[in-house]
JSON list of C-alpha atoms in Angstrom, two decimals:
[
{"chain": "A", "resi": 1, "resn": "UNK", "atom": "CA", "xyz": [107.26, 79.90, 51.41]},
{"chain": "A", "resi": 2, "resn": "UNK", "atom": "CA", "xyz": [103.68, 80.90, 52.18]},
{"chain": "A", "resi": 3, "resn": "UNK", "atom": "CA", "xyz": [103.54, 78.31, 54.96]},
{"chain": "A", "resi": 4, "resn": "UNK", "atom": "CA", "xyz": [106.57, 79.88, 56.65]},
{"chain": "A", "resi": 5, "resn": "UNK", "atom": "CA", "xyz": [105.04, 83.34, 56.42]},
{"chain": "A", "resi": 6, "resn": "UNK", "atom": "CA", "xyz": [101.76, 82.01, 57.82]},
{"chain": "A", "resi": 7, "resn": "UNK", "atom": "CA", "xyz": [103.55, 80.33, 60.73]},
{"chain": "A", "resi": 8, "resn": "UNK", "atom": "CA", "xyz": [105.52, 83.48, 61.52]},
{"chain": "A", "resi": 9, "resn": "UNK", "atom": "CA", "xyz": [102.28, 85.49, 61.44]},
{"chain": "A", "resi": 10, "resn": "UNK", "atom": "CA", "xyz": [100.46, 82.95, 63.62]},
{"chain": "A", "resi": 11, "resn": "UNK", "atom": "CA", "xyz": [103.23, 82.62, 66.19]},
{"chain": "A", "resi": 12, "resn": "UNK", "atom": "CA", "xyz": [105.26, 85.82, 65.93]},
{"chain": "A", "resi": 13, "resn": "UNK", "atom": "CA", "xyz": [102.42, 88.30, 66.20]},
{"chain": "A", "resi": 14, "resn": "UNK", "atom": "CA", "xyz": [101.04, 86.93, 69.49]},
{"chain": "A", "resi": 15, "resn": "UNK", "atom": "CA", "xyz": [104.56, 86.83, 70.92]},
{"chain": "A", "resi": 16, "resn": "UNK", "atom": "CA", "xyz": [105.18, 90.47, 70.00]},
{"chain": "A", "resi": 17, "resn": "UNK", "atom": "CA", "xyz": [101.83, 91.57, 71.42]},
{"chain": "A", "resi": 18, "resn": "UNK", "atom": "CA", "xyz": [102.45, 89.61, 74.63]},
{"chain": "A", "resi": 19, "resn": "UNK", "atom": "CA", "xyz": [105.89, 91.14, 75.13]},
{"chain": "A", "resi": 20, "resn": "UNK", "atom": "CA", "xyz": [104.52, 94.64, 74.48]},
{"chain": "A", "resi": 21, "resn": "UNK", "atom": "CA", "xyz": [101.72, 94.17, 77.00]},
{"chain": "A", "resi": 22, "resn": "UNK", "atom": "CA", "xyz": [104.05, 92.67, 79.62]},
{"chain": "A", "resi": 23, "resn": "UNK", "atom": "CA", "xyz": [106.39, 95.65, 79.36]},
{"chain": "A", "resi": 24, "resn": "UNK", "atom": "CA", "xyz": [103.48, 98.09, 79.71]},
{"chain": "A", "resi": 25, "resn": "UNK", "atom": "CA", "xyz": [101.95, 96.22, 82.63]},
{"chain": "A", "resi": 26, "resn": "UNK", "atom": "CA", "xyz": [105.34, 95.96, 84.37]},
{"chain": "A", "resi": 27, "resn": "UNK", "atom": "CA", "xyz": [105.71, 99.74, 84.42]},
{"chain": "A", "resi": 28, "resn": "UNK", "atom": "CA", "xyz": [102.21, 100.18, 85.80]},
{"chain": "A", "resi": 29, "resn": "UNK", "atom": "CA", "xyz": [102.80, 97.48, 88.43]},
{"chain": "A", "resi": 30, "resn": "UNK", "atom": "CA", "xyz": [105.97, 99.22, 89.57]},
{"chain": "A", "resi": 31, "resn": "UNK", "atom": "CA", "xyz": [104.08, 102.50, 89.87]},
{"chain": "A", "resi": 32, "resn": "UNK", "atom": "CA", "xyz": [101.34, 100.82, 91.89]},
{"chain": "A", "resi": 33, "resn": "UNK", "atom": "CA", "xyz": [103.92, 99.18, 94.15]},
{"chain": "A", "resi": 34, "resn": "UNK", "atom": "CA", "xyz": [105.52, 102.54, 94.86]},
{"chain": "A", "resi": 35, "resn": "UNK", "atom": "CA", "xyz": [102.13, 104.08, 95.57]},
{"chain": "A", "resi": 36, "resn": "UNK", "atom": "CA", "xyz": [101.24, 101.31, 98.02]},
{"chain": "A", "resi": 37, "resn": "UNK", "atom": "CA", "xyz": [104.59, 101.72, 99.75]},
{"chain": "A", "resi": 38, "resn": "UNK", "atom": "CA", "xyz": [104.02, 105.47, 100.13]},
{"chain": "A", "resi": 39, "resn": "UNK", "atom": "CA", "xyz": [100.48, 104.87, 101.39]},
{"chain": "A", "resi": 40, "resn": "UNK", "atom": "CA", "xyz": [101.79, 102.43, 104.00]},
{"chain": "A", "resi": 41, "resn": "UNK", "atom": "CA", "xyz": [104.27, 105.07, 105.22]},
{"chain": "A", "resi": 42, "resn": "UNK", "atom": "CA", "xyz": [101.51, 107.67, 105.54]},
{"chain": "A", "resi": 43, "resn": "UNK", "atom": "CA", "xyz": [99.24, 105.26, 107.39]},
{"chain": "A", "resi": 44, "resn": "UNK", "atom": "CA", "xyz": [102.02, 104.33, 109.79]},
{"chain": "A", "resi": 45, "resn": "UNK", "atom": "CA", "xyz": [102.57, 108.03, 110.57]},
{"chain": "A", "resi": 46, "resn": "UNK", "atom": "CA", "xyz": [98.87, 108.41, 111.44]},
{"chain": "A", "resi": 47, "resn": "UNK", "atom": "CA", "xyz": [99.03, 105.35, 113.70]},
{"chain": "A", "resi": 48, "resn": "UNK", "atom": "CA", "xyz": [101.98, 106.83, 115.63]},
{"chain": "A", "resi": 49, "resn": "UNK", "atom": "CA", "xyz": [100.03, 110.03, 116.34]},
{"chain": "A", "resi": 50, "resn": "UNK", "atom": "CA", "xyz": [97.04, 108.18, 117.87]}
]
């Protein structure tokens, strides 16, 4: 029984941490993507004026 608990702790914990971090990073990546898209629109407006 202790071996099963040890295996779950050794494998399950890293999986849970990885999933948590991936979800957090995904939200930040989406925000950065939107910011880059908006920046590209602003830059293109400045290029049209010149």
